[in-house]
Coordinates of C-alpha atoms in Angstrom, one line a residue:
M15 CA 229.0 164.6 291.8
L16 CA 232.8 165.5 290.9
Q17 CA 234.6 166.6 294.0
V18 CA 238.3 166.6 295.4
Q19 CA 238.8 166.4 299.1
I20 CA 242.0 168.0 300.6
G21 CA 244.8 165.3 301.8
M22 CA 243.4 162.6 299.6
T23 CA 241.5 162.5 296.0
Q24 CA 237.8 161.4 295.5
L25 CA 236.2 161.6 292.1
A26 CA 232.0 161.0 293.4
T27 CA 232.8 157.6 295.4
R28 CA 234.2 156.1 292.6
S29 CA 237.7 156.3 293.2
H30 CA 239.8 155.6 296.5
D31 CA 243.1 155.8 295.0
R32 CA 245.5 158.4 293.4
I33 CA 244.5 160.1 290.2
W34 CA 247.0 159.2 287.6
S35 CA 245.8 161.6 284.6
S36 CA 242.9 163.0 283.1
E37 CA 241.9 163.9 279.7
G38 CA 239.4 165.8 278.7
N39 CA 237.0 165.6 275.1
L40 CA 235.8 168.4 273.9
I41 CA 233.2 167.0 271.6
R42 CA 231.5 165.1 273.9
N43 CA 232.1 167.8 277.2
F44 CA 233.6 164.1 279.4
I45 CA 236.5 163.4 281.3
L46 CA 238.5 160.1 281.6
S47 CA 240.3 159.6 284.5
T48 CA 242.7 156.6 285.2
G49 CA 244.0 155.8 289.1
G50 CA 245.6 153.3 291.5
D51 CA 242.1 151.5 291.9
R52 CA 242.9 149.9 288.3
T53 CA 240.0 151.8 286.9
T54 CA 239.6 154.2 283.7
I55 CA 236.3 156.7 284.4
I56 CA 234.4 158.5 282.4
W57 CA 232.9 161.3 283.9
D58 CA 230.1 164.1 282.7
A59 CA 232.1 167.6 282.7
N60 CA 229.2 169.2 283.4
S61 CA 227.0 166.9 286.2
G62 CA 230.6 165.4 287.6
H63 CA 228.6 161.8 287.9
C64 CA 230.4 159.0 286.6
K65 CA 228.9 158.4 283.0
Q66 CA 230.7 155.0 282.6
Q67 CA 233.7 152.9 284.3
F68 CA 236.0 150.6 282.9
S69 CA 238.0 147.5 285.2
F70 CA 239.8 145.5 282.9
H71 CA 243.5 146.4 284.1
T72 CA 245.1 144.1 286.6
A73 CA 247.4 146.8 288.1
P74 CA 247.3 150.9 288.6
A75 CA 245.7 152.8 285.4
L76 CA 248.6 155.2 284.5
D77 CA 247.6 157.2 281.2
V78 CA 244.3 157.6 278.8
D79 CA 244.2 159.4 275.6
W80 CA 240.9 160.2 273.5
Q81 CA 241.5 158.9 269.9
S82 CA 238.1 160.1 269.2
D83 CA 234.9 161.2 270.8
T84 CA 233.9 157.6 271.7
T85 CA 237.1 155.4 271.2
F86 CA 240.3 155.9 273.4
A87 CA 243.2 153.7 274.7
S88 CA 244.5 153.1 278.2
C89 CA 247.8 151.7 279.7
S90 CA 248.9 150.2 283.0
D91 CA 251.7 149.2 285.5
D92 CA 250.2 145.6 284.6
M93 CA 252.2 146.4 281.1
T94 CA 248.9 146.3 278.8
L95 CA 247.5 148.8 276.4
N96 CA 243.8 148.2 276.1
I97 CA 241.8 150.3 273.8
W98 CA 238.1 150.9 274.7
N99 CA 235.0 152.2 272.7
M100 CA 231.9 153.4 275.0
S101 CA 230.1 150.9 273.3
T102 CA 231.0 148.1 275.3
E103 CA 232.8 147.5 279.0
I104 CA 235.5 145.2 277.9
P105 CA 238.5 146.2 275.4
V106 CA 238.2 146.1 272.0
H107 CA 241.9 145.3 271.9
N108 CA 244.3 143.7 274.9
L109 CA 247.7 144.2 274.2
Q110 CA 250.4 142.7 275.9
A111 CA 253.5 143.6 273.7
H112 CA 255.7 144.9 276.7
N113 CA 257.9 144.1 279.3
E114 CA 257.8 146.9 281.5
E115 CA 254.8 149.1 282.9
M116 CA 253.4 151.9 280.5
Y117 CA 253.4 155.3 282.3
T118 CA 252.5 157.2 279.3
I119 CA 250.4 156.8 276.0
K120 CA 249.2 159.3 272.7
W121 CA 247.4 158.8 269.5
S122 CA 249.8 159.0 266.9
P123 CA 248.4 162.5 265.0
T124 CA 250.3 161.4 261.7
G125 CA 248.4 157.8 261.1
P126 CA 246.5 154.7 262.8
G127 CA 247.6 153.3 266.1
T128 CA 249.2 154.6 269.0
M129 CA 252.6 155.6 270.3
N130 CA 254.1 154.6 273.6
P131 CA 256.4 157.7 274.3
N132 CA 258.6 155.4 277.0
A133 CA 258.9 152.2 274.6
T134 CA 262.6 151.2 274.6

């Protein structure tokens, strides 16, 4: 179940660390969350249950953004950007082209790929 406790954030029993970001998917009624425990989790917004968990980052996952109803990107303190598809448990693409952690990630509304607003 999706639950929030005073004093610490806990989504179901999956995450016991700080939740850094969340992003809704209105088409599939899912919520993505990223956290200090290095995971990205897809939650069923109706039931509050964990649908899928991705544990590929080696440092806290800081942001996430849906590209479509099945594809999303996550970025992390580990200086990577991962492109995910719900049909697999490993990233479709793992990009390691940064020298610093990435705090935010957004898909470009004008074309293919993603943009990193805090890139230098």
